[in-house]
Structure formats: structure tokens, C-alpha cells
Amino acid sequence: MRHLITALTAASAFALAGCASNAPEELPPQPAPVDTPAPAPAPSGPTPGSNADFMAQMAGQNVIYFDTDKYDVDSEDVAALQAQAAWLQRYPNTTATIEGHCDERGTRDYNLALGERRANAAKNYLVSLGIDASRLRTVSYGKERPVALGSDEAAWAQNRRAATIVID
Amino acid sequence: MKKILAILLMMLALPLAAQQNTATPEVVPPPPEALEGEGGLQVTVTDESAWQDLGIAIPAFATNANVPTPANTQGTAALGLELARVITADLRNNGLFRPVGPDSLPRPQYAEISAPNWGTWQVRNAQMLVHGYVRAGEDGRLTVGCYLYDMQLRNQLVREGWVVQPAEWRRAAHKCADLIYSRLSGENPFFDSKIAYIAETGPKDHRVKRLAIMDSDGANHRFITNGQTTALTPRYSPDYQSIVYLSYLNGNPRIYIYDIGTGRQRLVTQSANPTFAPRWSPDGKYILYSMAVGGNTDIYRVSAQGGESVRLTSSPGIDVGGSYSPDGSRIVFESDRSGSQQVYVMNADGSNQRRITFFGGRAATPEWSPRGDQIAFTHIVGNFRIAVMSPDGSNLRHLTNGWQDEAPTWAPNGRIIQFFRTTRGSGEATLWQVDLTGANERRLPTPVGASDPAWGPVLP
């Protein structure tokens, strides 16, 4: 954020200085916000080893899902976690956060504990696949950060999850 | 909080001179020579329909002289009207009385406060009559007197007075409402108390959650955190000096003790593990909290001053929450060690843990009544309902029937429960309260969405 402000300020100052050198009769209009174009993506896709790369490679398998009140890793989750572990082994200098989440149909404190369980279940499985535990941080958001906004079983099933995010 | 000075006169009339040389508050009946105003009643509003429910008449409080006060831009006369309105709202909202407030009643003169004009109220079928006055002292402080009369007996049941700073004028009204409520119901007071809660704004997937506080009637609302980090589950310390709550400051959910006076906060424990579900002991000396280590959550106790934590539970299940019995000897908490959330009781040192809920469904968020006679909790059988039971788990009673009613918190006198209700779909949360009959349910007004209410004790 601070960098962005600095960049904008510098850009504004530059624009003003440029106008002043032309000695205009009237005060120039306020410079329009400078839209710095995003760096053109490399033709080969996201930077290897970045979270964007991880997301692209996982194609949804960065998230595993749980049954109501459960935190066990089932066969579908195993496939996803194996894919995550393979990527993490390919980029051994990366670290990741595993977020544990719950659906809204639980009490707040219990859901914080349950989200912690789910995040740890995913972490422990990744560790069992050879990922160093020191590379994996867990955080529980309980029911505070749903991704599906409905109040029905389909939405709740999407929200009972552990999501792995690579720290860039 | 500035201390409020109070003196209980009951049926005893103390001479004015006896109190003037002390720092004690003066509470004096209006001088009898002012009785010349008798017969000069001014009827401000006449509303026939309002008289039908007249049980307790609460006309505007009188003033000896309408003078400027920081408590009201229009002076002490207007303040007298506001005092009676606050008292009326307090009593109406507890569901036990049908008070008639000052907006549909004649306004008594100052001299009538200690000598009611019985005939005026007798014809209106008032069983109880509240009179009061407000006077501004030379130092700016306000003296508020509160009198309760029995119309049948035509005598005074109780009176009390308080000297307050102008900014705390509402406390005098709450004290008066407490006096009336306690005298008529035999219950302990509760209006002069505050609530900490979480203010919610924004969409369901980007909800902003801020720590906020307000008086028991919603007045004097104040946001404490700015919403940049999610705040959850606050609890007032028994002395109202601090609030313990969960914050995601620095990215991890951990419990902080926020000092209201200084605005500073500190971690309840330096552990890097997530901590949540904080609770005070009744004497304010200890804080219970839950901590997850390697995914396993247990309940710990730590001195409010800091120091080493003591682990109270060690089951492989989730042990969370915890609420002390009023005498501090036992703790009620929830655990899923049996396979689903159920309520357990243990001694304060963690010994003798035993399950008390066996009636089906899940039982969560237990809170011990300040009276000690009941435990409120969230009963989950499909929907979430607020329920109460005896401390041995018997006498289950449901008090609400919403889609998701959660997290009960007791009024200081153990007669009313607040909770929050979540709306299906939008997830919008609102604060509600219900009495122990379950019949009187009411939404509490809050500026924005609201959850996680925590009712503090009667103010010191």
C-alpha cells in the first residue's frame, strides 16, 4: 500500500512538473489517475513457484472438503493433497498457509476449533507425504469467511473446507 | 466510568442540613412551601387509549428551576421529560409492566413530587405512580430523585436519589427503573448495566466485524475497533475496566485484553497457538480461554494479570467455552468428546468432568446464570434455539424458535437472556432478548448488524 501511494505521488508530481515547463496561461486540469499498466504476463503463464502458479496447477485441488462436523481426509482429499505435496516438493523454498473453514450451521467458538482441526488434518497429511511442517502454517476462520453464500446444503458443503494458499 | 454517588433514603427523611457538609450526595424532598402550585396542573396530552393500560404512571420529572445543563440543550425541564421516557422504556421492554410514559400524562409540579396530587392519578386507574425531580447543582452535577407510590395505599413505597455528572444522566434514569423494578418484582436490578457486542457490516463473504459497546437499552453506543481486523466474542470484565475478546490482529485468532481507560491491549497469553472463547471468572481474577494445539482444543485458565496458564481439560475432543458458576467453584463448558457437542460441568480446577445434557441434538455455548439456578445454552436440533436447564441438566425449556438463535448471555439479575439471531440466506445478525417465560421476545436496536452479545454486571 505504501509503495502504491508513493508511486502515485511520484507520478502526480512528474505530471505537474511536465505541465509547468510549458508555462500554461491557465492552471492545468488535475492529472488523471495514472493507470500503470500491469506487467505483461509472461507467455508461459504464472511465475513458477508463485501462488498463481499453484492455483493454476491445482485447478481446484488446493481445497479439500469435509462432511458436517468432520475433519477426516477421504480418498478424494488424498488425491488433492498428493497434488499439493507434489507441487510443494517441486518448489522446496515455498511456504503455505492452510485455512480451515466451517459452514454457518455451527456455533462460533466451536467452529473456530473445528476449522483448526480441518486445517491441521490437511497439514498433517501433507507432512506425512514428506512436506516439512515448518513450511506449513494453519489458521482457522471458523464460519467467518464463507465462499458460498447460500443457506442450503450445497453452499454449506462448499464452505466446509481446508484451503491451501502459497505465500508469495 | 465516573463513579455514581447514591444514597438510599427509603422511608426515612433526612434533613437537608445533615448532608450538606459531606461528600455524600444530597437527596432531598422538595420543600413543602412550594405546594402553592397545587391545582395548577398542565395537561400536555390527553390520549384516552393510553389510559386503559395504565398500571404504572410515569409522568415527566419536575425541576425546581429550568436551568441550562449539558445533559439537555433545552434545560432541566426537558431533561425531566427525557428521564421519565427512559424509565418508561426500561420498564416496558422487560415485559412485566405496562407503564404509561410522560408523553400521555399530565406533568406534575415540583412540589407534588413528595406530595402527589392523588386525585389526578386516582381517576386514571394508576395502581402505581412514579414521581421524580431533577435539579442542577452549582457544580453542574445533577441531582435526580425517584419516588414510587402505591395509589391504593396512597403512600410512598420507596424513594432514592443520585447525584450524577450531566453526561451520565441516563444512569440516574436506569437506577430509578431498577428501583421500581426491584421494589415491585422482588428481583435484583439490571437496567444500569452495559453490553459489549460485535457490530457487523458488509456482505456475507466480506463482513466487517467491530468491537462495540452500549448501555443495556442501546444508548451511548460506541465502536471500539475500526474493523480492519475481525473482532469476535467480547466479554466485559466484572469491573467494566476491560474487555477480553478475540482479534485476528497479525493474522492469527488470539485473545486480547483491551483496557477501556487507556485503549491499550495485550495478549492473554504469549503462545503462538490460536486462542479463543474467552470468559472472565466472576471475581475478575481469572480468564478462561480455549487454545488449539496441533488441532486439538482444550480449556485453560490464566490470571487476568498474566502468568502461567493452567490446562483444565485434556480430552482428544474439542473442549471449548466455559462459564463459571456464580460462586466460582464450578465451570460449565462444551465438548464433543462423546461424538457431538454436549454440555459438561467440572470443578474449577478441572476435576470431576461430567456430561449433563442427554436430551438429543447438540448442546453448545453454555452460560451459567448469575443466580446460579439455571444454565442457558444453544440447543441444536436442526435449528438453533436458546434454551435453559437446571445445572444438573434437567428441566430443559426452549425460550426461542428462530432459524439460528445462538450464544445466550444473562442479564445481571438472571431474569432475561440476550442472544443473536442469524437470518437464513443473508446471514444478517441481530441482537434479541427474551425473558425466562419465553413469552416476551424483543429485538434490541443497534446501529448496524450485531452478534456475540455479552451483558455485563450492574455497574459499580
XYZ file of C-alpha atoms in Angstrom:
628
model
C 0.000 0.000 0.000
C 2.711 2.420 0.978
C 4.559 1.664 -2.249
C 1.449 2.336 -4.256
C 0.891 5.709 -2.621
C 4.499 6.655 -3.184
C 4.285 5.630 -6.809
C 1.113 7.638 -7.392
C 2.548 10.679 -5.662
C 5.693 10.490 -7.743
C 3.648 10.100 -10.904
C 1.474 13.085 -9.987
C 4.498 15.256 -9.268
C 6.019 14.285 -12.570
C 2.863 15.172 -14.481
C 2.613 18.557 -12.785
C 6.240 19.348 -13.466
C 5.794 18.443 -17.107
C 2.886 20.839 -17.476
C 4.645 23.645 -15.635
C 7.523 23.625 -18.119
C 5.048 24.618 -20.840
C 4.104 27.737 -18.851
C 0.360 27.462 -19.451
C -1.867 30.516 -19.177
C -4.372 28.590 -17.134
C -3.961 26.181 -14.354
C -3.770 22.762 -15.898
C -6.502 20.292 -15.083
C -5.846 17.859 -12.301
C -3.891 14.946 -13.618
C -5.981 11.913 -14.207
C -5.167 8.919 -12.002
C -2.212 7.212 -13.509
C -3.139 3.761 -14.597
C 0.118 1.957 -14.566
C -0.340 -0.965 -16.870
C 0.195 -4.300 -15.178
C 3.361 -6.012 -16.313
C 2.569 -8.107 -19.314
C 2.205 -11.724 -18.280
C 4.983 -13.934 -19.367
C 3.935 -16.009 -22.315
C 4.477 -19.166 -20.332
C 1.815 -18.296 -17.656
C 2.195 -17.549 -13.981
C 5.627 -17.314 -12.427
C 6.697 -20.838 -11.480
C 6.568 -21.307 -7.714
C 4.070 -18.494 -7.153
C 0.602 -18.850 -5.646
C -0.850 -18.078 -9.072
C 1.140 -20.967 -10.457
C -0.009 -23.198 -7.582
C -3.655 -22.278 -8.202
C -3.342 -22.893 -11.934
C -1.649 -26.232 -11.421
C -4.083 -27.408 -8.752
C -7.186 -26.488 -10.787
C -9.350 -26.523 -7.689
C -7.409 -29.173 -5.829
C -5.912 -26.578 -3.494
C -9.135 -27.010 -1.477
C -10.401 -30.140 0.227
C -13.924 -30.550 1.604
C -15.384 -32.115 4.729
C -18.653 -33.575 5.950
C -20.632 -31.854 8.706
C -18.625 -31.700 11.941
C -15.975 -33.952 10.359
C -12.302 -33.379 9.724
C -11.123 -36.707 8.302
C -9.296 -36.834 4.969
C -11.134 -39.042 2.455
C -9.903 -40.571 -0.807
C -10.863 -37.540 -2.884
C -8.965 -35.329 -0.458
C -5.958 -37.636 -0.680
C -5.687 -37.064 -4.413
C -5.845 -33.313 -3.909
C -3.296 -33.333 -1.093
C -0.942 -35.513 -3.155
C -1.116 -32.969 -5.940
C -0.412 -30.173 -3.453
C 2.507 -32.110 -1.974
C 3.993 -32.735 -5.408
C 3.918 -29.026 -6.198
C 5.381 -28.105 -2.804
C 8.195 -30.623 -3.359
C 8.906 -29.122 -6.741
C 9.363 -25.705 -5.102
C 11.060 -26.525 -1.805
C 11.618 -22.888 -0.853
C 7.924 -22.046 -0.761
C 5.751 -21.839 2.317
C 1.982 -22.189 2.519
C -0.932 -21.335 4.765
C -3.757 -23.815 5.229
C -7.033 -22.122 6.108
C -9.657 -24.159 7.961
C -13.285 -23.166 7.423
C -16.738 -24.279 8.532
C -20.300 -23.782 7.365
C -22.595 -21.316 9.087
C -24.568 -24.063 10.826
C -22.329 -24.234 13.860
C -21.753 -22.085 16.917
C -18.929 -19.582 16.613
C -16.407 -20.865 19.149
C -16.877 -24.491 18.192
C -16.388 -23.612 14.540
C -13.095 -21.897 15.325
C -11.934 -25.130 16.935
C -13.323 -27.250 14.110
C -11.644 -25.104 11.452
C -8.386 -25.548 13.312
C -8.883 -29.305 13.244
C -9.530 -29.293 9.494
C -6.514 -27.154 8.711
C -4.365 -29.442 10.837
C -5.782 -32.551 9.203
C -4.676 -31.222 5.831
C -1.317 -30.122 7.210
C -0.652 -33.458 8.887
C -1.380 -35.303 5.672
C 0.984 -33.078 3.705
C 3.630 -33.686 6.362
C 3.054 -37.418 6.045
C 3.772 -37.006 2.329
C 7.151 -35.519 3.152
C 6.482 -31.781 3.341
C 8.422 -30.124 6.158
C 5.971 -28.990 8.854
C 7.856 -25.710 9.208
C 6.721 -24.763 5.698
C 3.032 -25.076 6.611
C 1.111 -22.602 8.747
C -2.511 -23.165 9.763
C -5.241 -20.644 10.558
C -8.886 -21.208 11.383
C -11.552 -18.795 10.241
C -14.420 -20.803 11.690
C -17.585 -19.673 9.940
C -16.284 -16.151 9.307
C -15.277 -16.479 5.653
C -17.772 -18.421 3.558
C -17.178 -18.780 -0.193
C -20.699 -19.972 -0.988
C -23.279 -17.504 0.252
C -26.463 -19.542 0.281
C -28.075 -21.125 3.321
C -28.538 -24.607 1.924
C -26.681 -27.903 1.930
C -24.921 -27.186 -1.379
C -23.470 -23.940 -0.038
C -22.573 -25.429 3.321
C -20.724 -28.296 1.622
C -18.541 -25.790 -0.248
C -17.783 -23.876 2.933
C -16.629 -26.876 4.991
C -13.118 -26.790 3.623
C -9.393 -26.502 4.095
C -7.763 -24.240 1.513
C -4.019 -24.224 0.844
C -2.514 -20.924 -0.235
C 1.119 -20.428 -1.193
C 2.751 -17.389 0.358
C 4.365 -15.268 -2.338
C -16.547 5.465 34.346
C -17.106 8.245 36.835
C -18.461 6.849 39.990
C -22.079 7.404 40.672
C -22.984 8.559 44.120
C -26.083 7.104 45.594
C -27.896 7.144 48.850
C -30.871 5.112 49.873
C -33.318 7.016 51.975
C -36.166 4.505 51.964
C -38.865 5.805 54.231
C -36.524 7.947 56.204
C -36.463 11.639 55.553
C -33.050 13.065 56.312
C -32.821 16.761 56.968
C -31.044 18.712 54.319
C -28.566 20.237 56.749
C -27.303 16.825 57.792
C -25.879 16.158 54.364
C -24.560 19.409 53.095
C -21.171 19.191 54.721
C -20.329 15.787 53.367
C -19.323 14.481 50.017
C -22.325 12.228 50.112
C -24.980 13.021 47.625
C -27.836 15.071 48.739
C -31.256 13.761 48.106
C -33.964 15.891 49.452
C -37.684 16.072 49.025
C -38.836 19.336 47.574
C -39.575 21.905 50.243
C -43.198 21.840 51.326
C -43.674 25.596 50.985
C -43.609 25.097 47.229
C -47.040 23.478 47.482
C -48.666 26.643 46.230
C -48.588 25.160 42.753
C -51.278 22.646 43.731
C -54.216 22.696 41.383
C -52.236 24.248 38.595
C -51.661 21.035 36.638
C -50.937 21.382 32.992
C -52.260 18.530 30.922
C -49.950 18.223 27.987
C -51.503 15.306 26.138
C -54.788 13.503 26.587
C -54.912 10.108 24.940
C -57.866 8.006 26.095
C -56.485 4.762 24.693
C -53.311 5.120 26.687
C -55.169 5.169 29.994
C -56.561 1.682 29.507
C -53.227 0.028 30.145
C -52.292 2.328 32.960
C -50.561 0.271 35.586
C -47.597 2.422 36.409
C -47.872 6.089 35.621
C -44.535 7.768 34.955
C -45.045 11.463 34.304
C -42.205 13.806 33.480
C -39.789 14.524 36.279
C -40.149 18.004 37.693
C -37.412 20.534 38.205
C -37.106 23.267 40.780
C -35.840 25.675 38.179
C -35.443 25.199 34.441
C -31.762 25.917 34.004
C -29.231 25.039 31.305
C -27.432 21.719 31.614
C -25.008 19.889 29.357
C -27.376 16.923 29.624
C -30.071 18.617 27.543
C -29.922 21.592 25.202
C -33.336 22.745 26.418
C -32.549 22.678 30.111
C -33.528 20.642 33.130
C -37.283 20.766 32.406
C -36.785 18.977 29.107
C -34.340 16.652 30.813
C -37.088 15.732 33.303
C -39.218 14.579 30.396
C -36.342 12.524 28.967
C -35.680 10.867 32.318
C -39.284 9.675 32.516
C -39.117 8.435 28.918
C -36.008 6.356 29.612
C -37.586 4.832 32.728
C -40.782 4.058 30.818
C -38.849 2.336 28.017
C -36.833 0.292 30.518
C -39.933 -0.973 32.296
C -41.963 -1.566 29.157
C -39.200 -3.547 27.492
C -38.776 -6.025 30.321
C -42.229 -7.385 29.610
C -43.517 -7.349 33.170
C -45.172 -3.964 33.420
C -47.397 -1.766 31.339
C -46.044 1.628 32.135
C -47.588 4.776 30.771
C -44.976 7.334 29.980
C -44.784 11.087 30.237
C -45.966 11.826 26.715
C -49.541 10.900 27.586
C -49.637 12.116 31.168
C -50.040 15.436 32.898
C -46.875 16.971 34.201
C -46.662 17.300 37.987
C -45.246 20.371 39.635
C -42.047 20.226 41.613
C -43.914 20.418 44.902
C -46.060 17.405 44.033
C -43.090 15.074 43.791
C -43.075 14.424 47.524
C -46.811 15.044 47.905
C -48.665 13.612 44.925
C -51.957 15.039 43.837
C -53.685 11.689 44.400
C -56.910 12.699 42.758
C -55.216 13.396 39.442
C -53.919 9.855 39.233
C -56.751 8.049 41.035
C -59.221 8.867 38.282
C -56.846 7.330 35.755
C -56.678 3.941 37.452
C -52.978 4.104 38.102
C -52.034 1.374 40.549
C -48.519 2.671 40.866
C -47.224 6.162 40.453
C -43.663 7.253 39.799
C -42.607 10.777 40.562
C -39.206 12.315 40.327
C -37.285 15.501 40.010
C -34.031 16.758 38.572
C -32.025 19.689 39.868
C -28.805 21.152 38.545
C -26.275 21.984 41.212
C -23.873 24.879 41.111
C -21.082 22.496 40.105
C -23.151 21.346 37.144
C -23.875 17.940 38.608
C -27.445 16.729 38.529
C -29.464 15.528 41.497
C -32.180 13.113 40.443
C -34.820 11.921 42.908
C -37.071 8.951 42.246
C -40.254 8.138 44.182
C -42.607 5.179 43.873
C -46.133 5.499 45.275
C -48.860 2.932 45.782
C -52.103 4.525 44.667
C -54.291 2.153 46.651
C -52.475 2.803 49.889
C -51.751 6.392 48.946
C -48.304 6.135 50.380
C -44.699 6.034 49.340
C -43.204 2.583 48.762
C -39.622 3.599 48.159
C -37.518 6.532 47.137
C -33.909 7.055 46.271
C -31.731 9.712 44.754
C -28.467 10.049 42.906
C -26.012 12.767 42.042
C -24.543 12.288 38.598
C -22.415 14.131 36.105
C -24.548 15.556 33.283
C -23.042 13.086 30.802
C -24.328 10.235 32.964
C -27.904 11.405 33.329
C -29.243 8.219 31.754
C -27.697 6.207 34.564
C -29.942 8.038 37.022
C -32.952 7.032 34.920
C -31.765 3.401 34.829
C -31.212 3.499 38.579
C -34.774 4.718 39.043
C -36.111 1.990 36.731
C -34.068 -0.545 38.708
C -35.508 0.795 41.963
C -39.068 0.452 40.699
C -38.468 -2.944 39.130
C -36.787 -4.342 42.218
C -39.408 -2.998 44.618
C -42.309 -4.360 42.587
C -40.833 -7.678 41.420
C -38.589 -8.624 44.306
C -35.823 -9.296 41.778
C -32.362 -7.805 41.656
C -31.787 -4.768 39.427
C -30.285 -4.947 35.951
C -31.021 -1.830 33.904
C -27.904 0.083 34.983
C -25.540 -2.146 33.042
C -23.731 -2.300 29.716
C -23.382 -4.667 26.785
C -20.348 -5.476 24.684
C -21.023 -6.990 21.274
C -19.768 -7.288 17.694
C -21.083 -4.790 15.149
C -21.412 -6.291 11.668
C -21.493 -4.562 8.293
C -20.888 -5.607 4.717
C -21.759 -8.639 2.604
C -21.706 -12.183 3.905
C -18.347 -13.069 2.364
C -16.630 -9.801 3.341
C -18.226 -8.997 6.640
C -16.602 -6.327 8.758
C -16.748 -7.092 12.465
C -16.035 -4.431 15.054
C -15.980 -4.496 18.813
C -18.667 -2.154 20.175
C -20.273 -1.277 23.495
C -23.567 0.272 24.567
C -25.820 0.727 27.580
C -28.355 -2.010 28.344
C -31.001 -0.028 26.442
C -28.789 0.609 23.405
C -27.884 4.195 24.292
C -24.344 5.590 24.463
C -23.244 3.359 21.624
C -19.537 3.340 20.821
C -17.338 1.447 18.368
C -14.044 0.369 19.903
C -12.212 -1.234 16.978
C -12.146 0.147 13.458
C -12.968 -3.045 11.596
C -9.635 -3.505 9.826
C -9.245 -6.813 11.640
C -12.061 -9.173 12.522
C -13.133 -8.997 16.172
C -15.236 -11.693 17.862
C -16.731 -12.836 21.171
C -16.154 -9.948 23.624
C -16.740 -10.180 27.373
C -16.771 -7.266 29.817
C -14.659 -7.678 32.920
C -16.836 -7.610 36.067
C -15.448 -4.164 36.974
C -16.034 -2.808 33.437
C -12.393 -1.733 33.217
C -11.522 -4.038 30.354
C -12.920 -6.242 27.640
C -11.487 -9.580 26.655
C -12.120 -10.535 23.035
C -10.764 -12.342 20.002
C -8.972 -10.441 17.254
C -7.322 -11.528 14.019
C -4.697 -8.842 14.519
C -1.499 -10.042 12.791
C -3.481 -12.715 11.008
C -3.999 -15.221 13.780
C -7.059 -15.536 16.017
C -5.918 -14.716 19.507
C -7.410 -13.297 22.679
C -6.585 -9.776 23.771
C -7.397 -7.902 26.960
C -8.448 -4.408 25.953
C -8.162 -1.698 28.625
C -11.087 0.699 28.156
C -9.399 3.532 30.035
C -6.107 3.536 28.138
C -7.207 1.993 24.853
C -4.275 -0.402 25.037
C -4.490 -4.140 24.687
C -2.307 -7.141 25.363
C -2.371 -10.824 24.566
C -3.924 -13.056 27.180
C -1.071 -15.499 26.647
C 2.088 -15.227 24.593
C 1.612 -18.632 22.969
C 1.719 -18.656 19.181
C -1.205 -21.097 19.158
C -4.686 -19.801 18.366
C -6.696 -18.826 21.437
C -10.414 -18.129 21.502
C -13.663 -18.286 23.531
C -12.515 -16.045 26.425
C -14.532 -15.805 29.667
C -13.992 -13.994 32.980
C -14.284 -15.568 36.382
C -16.998 -13.870 38.482
C -14.388 -12.088 40.608
C -12.477 -10.897 37.549
C -9.243 -12.527 38.707
C -9.068 -15.233 36.047
C -9.766 -15.665 32.386
C -10.839 -18.951 30.877
C -9.855 -19.474 27.291
C -9.641 -22.222 24.726
C -6.445 -22.976 22.839
C -5.851 -25.283 19.885
C -2.522 -27.111 19.871
C -1.921 -29.238 16.805
C -5.637 -29.056 16.046
C -6.765 -30.217 19.489
C -8.656 -27.627 21.541
C -8.669 -27.582 25.337
C -9.715 -25.115 28.021
C -7.133 -23.194 30.029
C -7.213 -20.738 32.905
C -4.850 -17.804 33.334
C -4.644 -14.968 35.829
C -6.033 -11.739 34.425
C -2.678 -10.214 35.387
C -0.844 -12.701 33.180
C 1.497 -15.526 34.103
C 1.381 -19.247 33.566
C -1.745 -20.865 32.184
C -3.307 -23.934 33.777
C -4.766 -26.543 31.468
C -8.177 -27.706 32.719
C -9.227 -30.258 30.087
C -7.202 -32.830 28.174
C -9.648 -34.845 26.108
C -8.799 -35.561 22.465
C -12.084 -33.876 21.507
C -12.864 -30.198 21.226
C -13.324 -28.701 24.686
C -14.372 -25.092 24.324
C -16.105 -22.184 26.012
C -16.667 -22.350 29.708
C -18.702 -20.318 32.144
C -18.170 -20.134 35.890
C -20.904 -20.756 38.423
C -21.568 -17.506 40.342
C -19.563 -18.738 43.346
C -16.624 -19.611 41.104
C -16.497 -23.217 42.252
C -17.578 -24.908 39.020
C -17.339 -24.400 35.260
C -19.861 -25.393 32.626
C -18.370 -25.950 29.153
C -18.981 -27.780 25.900
C -17.140 -30.753 24.478
C -17.571 -33.113 21.546
C -15.627 -35.921 23.261
C -18.755 -38.075 23.061
C -19.052 -37.504 19.295
C -21.117 -34.317 19.190
C -21.257 -31.013 21.043
C -22.656 -31.557 24.545
C -22.566 -29.622 27.799
C -20.321 -30.716 30.664
C -19.653 -29.467 34.184
C -16.350 -29.640 36.043
C -14.884 -28.266 39.232
C -12.959 -25.012 38.822
C -9.660 -26.945 38.967
C -10.725 -29.188 36.091
C -11.590 -32.202 38.199
C -14.813 -34.235 38.113
C -15.774 -33.579 34.478
C -19.192 -34.985 33.666
C -21.715 -34.602 30.888
C -25.100 -33.122 31.832
C -27.019 -32.929 28.514
C -28.724 -36.118 27.342
C -31.837 -34.917 25.541
C -30.860 -35.326 21.906
C -29.415 -32.898 19.418
C -26.334 -30.858 20.146
C -25.924 -28.538 23.122
C -23.497 -25.609 22.869
C -22.420 -22.244 24.350
C -23.487 -22.880 27.966
C -23.678 -19.826 30.227
C -24.277 -20.123 33.945
C -26.964 -17.791 35.292
C -25.722 -15.092 37.704
C -28.319 -16.509 40.133
C -26.768 -19.942 39.798
C -30.080 -21.724 39.318
C -30.008 -22.250 35.552
C -27.716 -22.731 32.587
C -28.606 -21.119 29.263
C -27.292 -22.700 26.086
C -27.819 -23.132 22.350
C -29.802 -26.284 21.583
C -29.208 -27.525 18.053
C -31.803 -29.865 16.639
C -31.966 -28.799 13.033
C -32.493 -25.173 14.003
C -30.625 -23.341 16.733
C -32.724 -22.388 19.762
C -31.982 -20.656 23.035
C -32.817 -22.957 25.948
C -32.326 -23.157 29.699
C -31.876 -26.105 32.027
C -31.043 -26.784 35.664
C -27.318 -27.166 36.440
C -27.804 -30.956 36.582
C -29.184 -30.998 33.038
C -32.839 -31.479 33.986
C -35.790 -29.178 33.256
C -34.942 -28.360 29.644
C -37.018 -25.442 28.381
C -36.802 -23.748 24.989
C -37.169 -19.979 25.020
C -36.879 -19.150 21.306
C -37.724 -20.735 17.997
C -35.680 -18.986 15.308
C -33.766 -20.481 12.399
C -30.472 -19.750 14.121
C -30.530 -18.267 17.626
C -27.146 -18.508 19.266
C -24.902 -17.504 22.167
C -27.106 -16.620 25.162
C -25.855 -14.072 27.696
C -27.580 -13.363 31.004
C -28.900 -10.115 32.379
C -27.088 -9.343 35.631
C -30.115 -10.480 37.628
C -30.567 -13.748 35.735
C -34.122 -12.967 34.577
C -33.537 -12.037 30.939
C -31.327 -13.541 28.231
C -29.857 -11.819 25.223
C -28.666 -13.724 22.164
C -28.118 -13.139 18.471
C -30.293 -14.285 15.625
C -28.945 -15.006 12.149
C -31.180 -14.596 9.125
C -31.185 -17.515 6.721
C -29.650 -16.579 3.371
C -28.309 -13.095 4.033
C -26.610 -14.160 7.242
C -27.548 -10.834 8.787
C -27.297 -10.937 12.543
C -29.345 -9.028 15.111
C -29.468 -8.864 18.893
C -32.536 -10.059 20.740
C -33.628 -10.607 24.276
C -36.158 -12.929 25.832
C -37.427 -13.389 29.369
C -37.456 -16.738 31.139
C -41.074 -17.399 30.190
C -40.106 -17.199 26.525
C -43.188 -15.040 26.004
C -41.520 -11.662 25.803
C -39.076 -11.565 22.926
C -37.765 -8.306 21.579
C -35.111 -7.101 19.170
C -32.507 -4.728 20.554
C -31.905 -1.694 18.396
C -28.333 -1.421 17.128
C -26.924 0.976 14.519
C -25.799 -1.880 12.244
C -25.905 -5.671 12.319
C -24.916 -7.237 15.627
C -23.772 -10.531 17.111
C -21.956 -12.034 20.112
C -23.676 -10.006 22.847
C -22.160 -10.063 26.327
C -24.123 -8.485 29.141
C -22.025 -7.061 31.959
C -22.996 -6.874 35.634
C -24.802 -3.971 37.291
C -22.423 -1.021 37.138
C -20.289 -0.478 40.220
